[in-house]
C-alpha positions as a printed Julia matrix, in Angstrom:
382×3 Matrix{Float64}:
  13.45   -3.23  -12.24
  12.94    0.34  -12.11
  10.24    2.79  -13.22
  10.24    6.47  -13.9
   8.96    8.04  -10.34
   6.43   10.54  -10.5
   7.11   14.31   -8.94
   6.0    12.91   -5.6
   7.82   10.44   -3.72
   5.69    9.29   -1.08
   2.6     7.26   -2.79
   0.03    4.95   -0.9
  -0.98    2.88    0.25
  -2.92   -4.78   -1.97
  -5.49  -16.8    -7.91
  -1.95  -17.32   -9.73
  -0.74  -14.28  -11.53
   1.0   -15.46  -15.48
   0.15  -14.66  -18.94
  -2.18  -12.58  -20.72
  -4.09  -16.54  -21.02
  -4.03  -16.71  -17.58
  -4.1   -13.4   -15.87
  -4.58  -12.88  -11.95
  -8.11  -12.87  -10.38
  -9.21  -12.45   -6.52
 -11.68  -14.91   -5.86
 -15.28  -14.06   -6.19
 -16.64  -12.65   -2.6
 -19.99  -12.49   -1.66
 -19.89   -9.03   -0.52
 -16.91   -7.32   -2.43
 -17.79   -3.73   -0.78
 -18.11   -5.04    2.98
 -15.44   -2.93    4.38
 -13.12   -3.98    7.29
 -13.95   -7.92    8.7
 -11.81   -9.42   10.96
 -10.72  -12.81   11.73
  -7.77  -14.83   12.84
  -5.35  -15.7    10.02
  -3.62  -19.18    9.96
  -0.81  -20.14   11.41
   2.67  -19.46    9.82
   4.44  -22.37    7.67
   7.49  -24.17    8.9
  10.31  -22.43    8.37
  12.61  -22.83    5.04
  15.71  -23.5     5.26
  18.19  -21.08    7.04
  14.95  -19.43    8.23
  14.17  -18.09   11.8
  11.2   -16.43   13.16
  11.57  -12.67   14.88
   8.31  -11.65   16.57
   7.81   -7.69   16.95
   5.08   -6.09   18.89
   4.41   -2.27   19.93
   5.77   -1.99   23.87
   2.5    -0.83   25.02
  -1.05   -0.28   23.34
  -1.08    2.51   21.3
  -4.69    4.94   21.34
  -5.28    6.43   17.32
  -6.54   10.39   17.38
  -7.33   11.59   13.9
  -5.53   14.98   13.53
  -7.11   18.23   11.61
 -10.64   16.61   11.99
 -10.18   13.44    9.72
 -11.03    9.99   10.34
  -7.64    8.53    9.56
  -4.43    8.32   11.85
  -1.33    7.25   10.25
   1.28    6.2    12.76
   4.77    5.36   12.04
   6.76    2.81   14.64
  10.11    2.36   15.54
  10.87   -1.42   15.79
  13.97   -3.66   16.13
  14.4    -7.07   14.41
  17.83   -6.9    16.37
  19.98   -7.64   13.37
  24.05   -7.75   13.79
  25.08   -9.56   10.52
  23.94   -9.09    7.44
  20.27  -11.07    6.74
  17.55  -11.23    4.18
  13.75  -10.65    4.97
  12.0   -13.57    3.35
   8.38  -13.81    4.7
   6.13  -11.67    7.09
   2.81  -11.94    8.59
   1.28   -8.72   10.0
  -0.82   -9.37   13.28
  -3.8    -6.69   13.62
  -4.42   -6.71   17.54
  -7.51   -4.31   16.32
  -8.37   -5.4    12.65
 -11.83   -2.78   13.27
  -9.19   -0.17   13.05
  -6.26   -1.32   11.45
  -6.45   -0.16    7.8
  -3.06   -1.14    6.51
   0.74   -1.39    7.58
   3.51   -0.97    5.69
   6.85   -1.77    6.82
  10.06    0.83    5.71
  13.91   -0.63    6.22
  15.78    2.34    7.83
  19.5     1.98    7.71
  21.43    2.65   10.79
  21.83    5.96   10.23
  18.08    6.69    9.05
  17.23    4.58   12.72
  18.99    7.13   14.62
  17.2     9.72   13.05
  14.13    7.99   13.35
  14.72    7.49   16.96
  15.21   11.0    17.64
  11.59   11.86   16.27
  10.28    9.46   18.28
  11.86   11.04   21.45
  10.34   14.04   20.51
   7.09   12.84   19.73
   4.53   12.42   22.57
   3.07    9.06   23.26
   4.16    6.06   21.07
   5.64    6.88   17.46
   5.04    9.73   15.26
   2.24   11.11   12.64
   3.64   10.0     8.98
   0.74   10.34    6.44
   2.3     8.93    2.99
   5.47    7.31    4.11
   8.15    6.91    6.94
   8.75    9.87    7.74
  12.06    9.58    7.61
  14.42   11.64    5.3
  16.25    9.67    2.95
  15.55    6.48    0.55
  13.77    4.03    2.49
  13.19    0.65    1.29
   9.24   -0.93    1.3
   9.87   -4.75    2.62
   6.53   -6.01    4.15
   2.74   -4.71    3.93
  -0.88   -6.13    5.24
  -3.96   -4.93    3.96
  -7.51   -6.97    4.7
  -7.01  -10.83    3.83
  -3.33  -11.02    3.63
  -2.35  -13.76    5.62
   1.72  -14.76    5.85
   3.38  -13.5     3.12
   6.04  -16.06    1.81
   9.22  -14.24   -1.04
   9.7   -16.49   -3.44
  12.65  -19.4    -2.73
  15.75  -17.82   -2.85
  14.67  -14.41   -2.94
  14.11  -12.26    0.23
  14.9    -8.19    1.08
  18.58   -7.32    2.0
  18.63   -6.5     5.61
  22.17   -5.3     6.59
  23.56   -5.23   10.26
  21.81   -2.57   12.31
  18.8    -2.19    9.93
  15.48   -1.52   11.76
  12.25   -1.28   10.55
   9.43    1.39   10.97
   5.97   -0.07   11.11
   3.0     2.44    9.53
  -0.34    1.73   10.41
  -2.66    3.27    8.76
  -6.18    3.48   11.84
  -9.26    4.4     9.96
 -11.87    5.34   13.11
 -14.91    6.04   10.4
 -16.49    3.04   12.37
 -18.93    3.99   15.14
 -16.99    3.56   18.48
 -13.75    3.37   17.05
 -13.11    6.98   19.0
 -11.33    5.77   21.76
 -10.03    1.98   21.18
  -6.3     0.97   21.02
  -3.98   -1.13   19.6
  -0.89   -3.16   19.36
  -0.34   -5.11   16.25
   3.09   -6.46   15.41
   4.42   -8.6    12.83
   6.09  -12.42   12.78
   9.4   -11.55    9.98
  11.18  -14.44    8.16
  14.81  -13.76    8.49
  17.26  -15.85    7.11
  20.98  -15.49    7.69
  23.17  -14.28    4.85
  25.49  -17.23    4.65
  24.22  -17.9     0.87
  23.23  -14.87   -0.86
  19.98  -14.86   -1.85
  18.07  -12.46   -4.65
  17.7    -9.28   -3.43
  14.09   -8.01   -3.62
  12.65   -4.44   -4.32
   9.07   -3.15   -4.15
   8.03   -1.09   -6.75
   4.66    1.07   -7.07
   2.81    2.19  -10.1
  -0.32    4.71   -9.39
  -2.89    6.13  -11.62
  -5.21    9.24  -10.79
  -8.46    9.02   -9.39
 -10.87   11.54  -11.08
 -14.28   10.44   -9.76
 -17.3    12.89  -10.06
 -20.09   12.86   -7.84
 -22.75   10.5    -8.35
 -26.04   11.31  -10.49
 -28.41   12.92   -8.0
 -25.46   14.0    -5.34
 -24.95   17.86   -4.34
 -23.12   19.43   -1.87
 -19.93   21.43   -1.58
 -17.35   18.6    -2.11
 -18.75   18.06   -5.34
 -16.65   20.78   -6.75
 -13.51   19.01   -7.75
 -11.16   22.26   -5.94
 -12.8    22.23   -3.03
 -12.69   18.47   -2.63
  -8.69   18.56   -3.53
  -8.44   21.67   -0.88
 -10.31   19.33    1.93
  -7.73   16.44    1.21
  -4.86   19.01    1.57
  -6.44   19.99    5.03
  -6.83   16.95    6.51
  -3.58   15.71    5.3
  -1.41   18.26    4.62
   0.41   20.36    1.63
   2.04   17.18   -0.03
  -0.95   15.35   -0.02
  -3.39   17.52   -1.48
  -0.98   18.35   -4.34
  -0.89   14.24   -4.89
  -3.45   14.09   -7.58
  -1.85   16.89   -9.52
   1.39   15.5    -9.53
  -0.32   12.08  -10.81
  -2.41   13.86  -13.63
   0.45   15.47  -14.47
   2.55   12.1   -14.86
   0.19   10.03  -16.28
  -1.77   12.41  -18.76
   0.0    15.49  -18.88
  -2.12   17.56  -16.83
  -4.95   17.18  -18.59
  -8.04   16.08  -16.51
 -10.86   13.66  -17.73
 -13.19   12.79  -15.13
 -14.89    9.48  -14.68
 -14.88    6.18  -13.05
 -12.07    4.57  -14.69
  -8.47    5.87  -14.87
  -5.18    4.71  -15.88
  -1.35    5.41  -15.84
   1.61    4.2   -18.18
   4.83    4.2   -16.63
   8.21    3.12  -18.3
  10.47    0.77  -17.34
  14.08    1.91  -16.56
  16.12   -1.45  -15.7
  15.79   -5.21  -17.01
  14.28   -7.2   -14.81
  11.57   -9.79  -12.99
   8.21   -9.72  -11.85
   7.7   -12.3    -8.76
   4.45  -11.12   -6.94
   1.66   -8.56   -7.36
  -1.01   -6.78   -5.83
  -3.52   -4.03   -6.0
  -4.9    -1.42   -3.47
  -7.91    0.79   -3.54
  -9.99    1.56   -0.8
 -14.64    1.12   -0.56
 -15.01    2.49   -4.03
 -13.09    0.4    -5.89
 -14.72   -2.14   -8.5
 -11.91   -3.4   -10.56
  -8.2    -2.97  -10.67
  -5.85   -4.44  -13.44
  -2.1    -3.99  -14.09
  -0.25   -4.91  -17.7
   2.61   -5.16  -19.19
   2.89   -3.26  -22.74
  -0.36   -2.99  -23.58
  -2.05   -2.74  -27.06
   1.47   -4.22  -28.01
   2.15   -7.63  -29.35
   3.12   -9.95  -26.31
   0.94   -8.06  -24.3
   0.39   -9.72  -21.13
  -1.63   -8.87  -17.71
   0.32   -9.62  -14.69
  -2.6    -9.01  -12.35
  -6.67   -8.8   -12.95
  -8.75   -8.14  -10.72
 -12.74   -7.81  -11.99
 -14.24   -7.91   -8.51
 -12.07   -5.88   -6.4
 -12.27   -7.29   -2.94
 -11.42   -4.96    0.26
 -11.24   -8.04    1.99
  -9.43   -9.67   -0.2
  -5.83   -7.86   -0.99
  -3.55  -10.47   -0.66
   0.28  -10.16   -2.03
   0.94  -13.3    -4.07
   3.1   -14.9    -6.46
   2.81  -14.84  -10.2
   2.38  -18.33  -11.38
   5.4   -17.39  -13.82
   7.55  -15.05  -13.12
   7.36  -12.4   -15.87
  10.49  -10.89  -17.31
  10.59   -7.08  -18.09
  13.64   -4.96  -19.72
  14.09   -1.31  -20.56
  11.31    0.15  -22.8
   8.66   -1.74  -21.76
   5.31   -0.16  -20.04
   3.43   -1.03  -17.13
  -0.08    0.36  -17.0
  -2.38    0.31  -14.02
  -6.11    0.55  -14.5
  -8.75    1.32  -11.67
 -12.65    1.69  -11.93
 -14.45    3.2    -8.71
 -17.66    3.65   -8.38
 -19.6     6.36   -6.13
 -22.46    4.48   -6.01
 -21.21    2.47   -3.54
 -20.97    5.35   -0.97
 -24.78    5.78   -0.38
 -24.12    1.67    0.32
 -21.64    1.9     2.98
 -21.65    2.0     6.75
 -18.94    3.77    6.9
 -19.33    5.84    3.8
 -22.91    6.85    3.74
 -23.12    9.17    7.13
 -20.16   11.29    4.91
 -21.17   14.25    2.41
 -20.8    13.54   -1.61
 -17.64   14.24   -2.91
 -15.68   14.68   -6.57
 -13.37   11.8    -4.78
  -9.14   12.36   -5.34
  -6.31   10.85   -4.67
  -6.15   10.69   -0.78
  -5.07    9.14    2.31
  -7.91    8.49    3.92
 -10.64    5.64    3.73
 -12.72    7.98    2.8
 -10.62    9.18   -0.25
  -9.3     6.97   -3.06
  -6.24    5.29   -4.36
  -5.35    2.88   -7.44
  -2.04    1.4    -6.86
   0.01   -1.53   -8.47
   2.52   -3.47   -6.25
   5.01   -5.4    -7.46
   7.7    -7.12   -5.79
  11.02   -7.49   -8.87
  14.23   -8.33   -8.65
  16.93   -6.65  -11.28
  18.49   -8.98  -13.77
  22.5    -9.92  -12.85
């Protein structure tokens, strides 16, 4: 399944999914807005058949340093599930040595070529990997198999199903450090992952991961002033801290999803077409403190509508990848709409948020910014 990309390429960064009757819902959480919270996650499951575990770590702990005088580090990894026959990924589980820090990761397949290349940045790079806000930084296609954000525990493909892994494919590993926390200046870490291979001796169905954004285009909140309130300036400050690409982000998206045209407020959406037949397995949303409600669907305001994910009480905490309770079929034509409401109320309720000045908040990298993002993992129809 395939969707029409928007102008940029690099977008970021998550109970039973089904039918419009029975859409997707985090659980309720006490405190929906806590932030970070850490905890150990449970063990993996036995392995599958045909399954075996690889366990990647960083070599040596790695220190986060916001550059351009952010809050947010994004580090990209080299790492080496030491693959010399074709495989499929089938399961991960992401292992936050630092979960006070650790934000997200999102794992990239790099072919062999793409691993040289990546190698060579890291060589060049002082101390452990490389800066990458937005993706690999890698040139070239790179494929999205794994990703943690808070509460995702071991992430299981559907039987059968797993990400193609040919010989000599390695992975980079982005973390995404947020050091807004008091005393995060300073502390290290070195996460790693536990991957579900499984050897290529039946082919399985190949996976893909595909994204669907929407703007964000939230105005200060009533009673807020200050500088960042002025929707430029708070685009320009994204585009500092992040670079060119990035600031231009939520242009690209208003552009894509309503034609340039700009209508501020809490809740914004995006339509995006499907290119190639195809099935939806698993879903997830991602937004970062402000974020009150997420929802993706399938051909809205048509007849056999349905929602493939619904969240009402967006969760931080709670951003778990899982498995549609039936797998939902999509073919050329069709539209997949994402749907986010923030809320910048919430900021003056934050730790983290509320030492920061009000801002018109964009599309951004940083905790402190904003995303809405639909993840869905498909497979194409043979």
């Amino acid at each position: 399944m395939k969707r029409v990309l928007l102008p940029a390429a690099a977008l970021l960064l998550v109970a039973a999914c089904g039918t419009n009757d029975t859409p997707a819902a985090a659980p309720a959480a006490s405190n929906p807005h806590s932030g970070h919270t850490a905890g150990s996650a449970p063990p993996a499951k036995p392995l599958r058949g045909g399954e075996r575990f690889v366990d990647l770590a960083l070599p040596q702990p790695y220190t986060p340093k916001a550059p351009s005088g952010g809050t947010d580090d994004y580090r990209c990894f080299l790492v080496d599930p030491g693959l010399t026959e074709n495989a499929y990924l089938t399961g991960s589980q992401f292992q936050p040595q630092n979960a006070a820090i650790v934000h997200h990761a999102i794992f990239y397949r790099l072919d062999p070529t793409q691993a040289t290349e990546a190698a060579k940045v890291d060589e060049q790079t002082p101390g452990e990997g490389w800066t990458c806000f937005g993706d690999s930084g890698v040139q070239g296609q790179t494929a999205w198999v794994a990703h943690w954000a808070p509460g995702a525990g071991e992430t299981l493909m559907p039987a059968g199903s797993g990400f193609a892994m040919p010989p000599g494919s390695k992975l980079v590993m982005q973390v995404h450090y947020n050091l807004l926390e008091p005393g995060a200046a300073g502390q290290t870490d070195q996460s790693g992952i536990k991957l579900r291979v499984a050897a290529a001796t039946t082919p399985l169905k190949s996976l893909s991961t595909e994204l669907f954004p929407a703007p964000i285009e939230l105005p200060c909140a009533a009673g807020e002033s200050g500088p960042l309130c002025d929707r430029d300036a708070a685009i320009a400050d994204v585009g500092s801290r992040f670079g060119k690409e990035a600031g231009e982000q939520e242009k690209y998206l208003v552009q894509g999803c309503s034609k340039g045209k700009v209508t501020a407020g809490d809740t914004q959406h995006c339509d995006q077409p499907v290119e190639e037949a195809g099935t939806i397995y698993m879903a997830a949303g991602h937004m970062h403190l402000l974020g009150r409600s997420i929802k993706i669907e399938l051909n809205p305001g048509k007849p056999g509508t349905q929602t493939i994910l619904d969240v009402p009480q967006y969760n931080f905490d709670n951003q778990a990848l899982v498995p549609l309770a039936k797998p939902i079929a999509v073919k050329p034509g069709d539209t997949v709409r994402v749907t986010c409401t923030h809320d910048a109320k919430l900021r003056k309720m934050l730790p983290q948020l509320r030492q920061l000045p009000p801002r018109y908040v964009v599309w951004g990298e940083g905790t402190s910014d904003e995303m809405c993002l639909g993840i869905l993992v498909t497979a194409p129809t043979t």
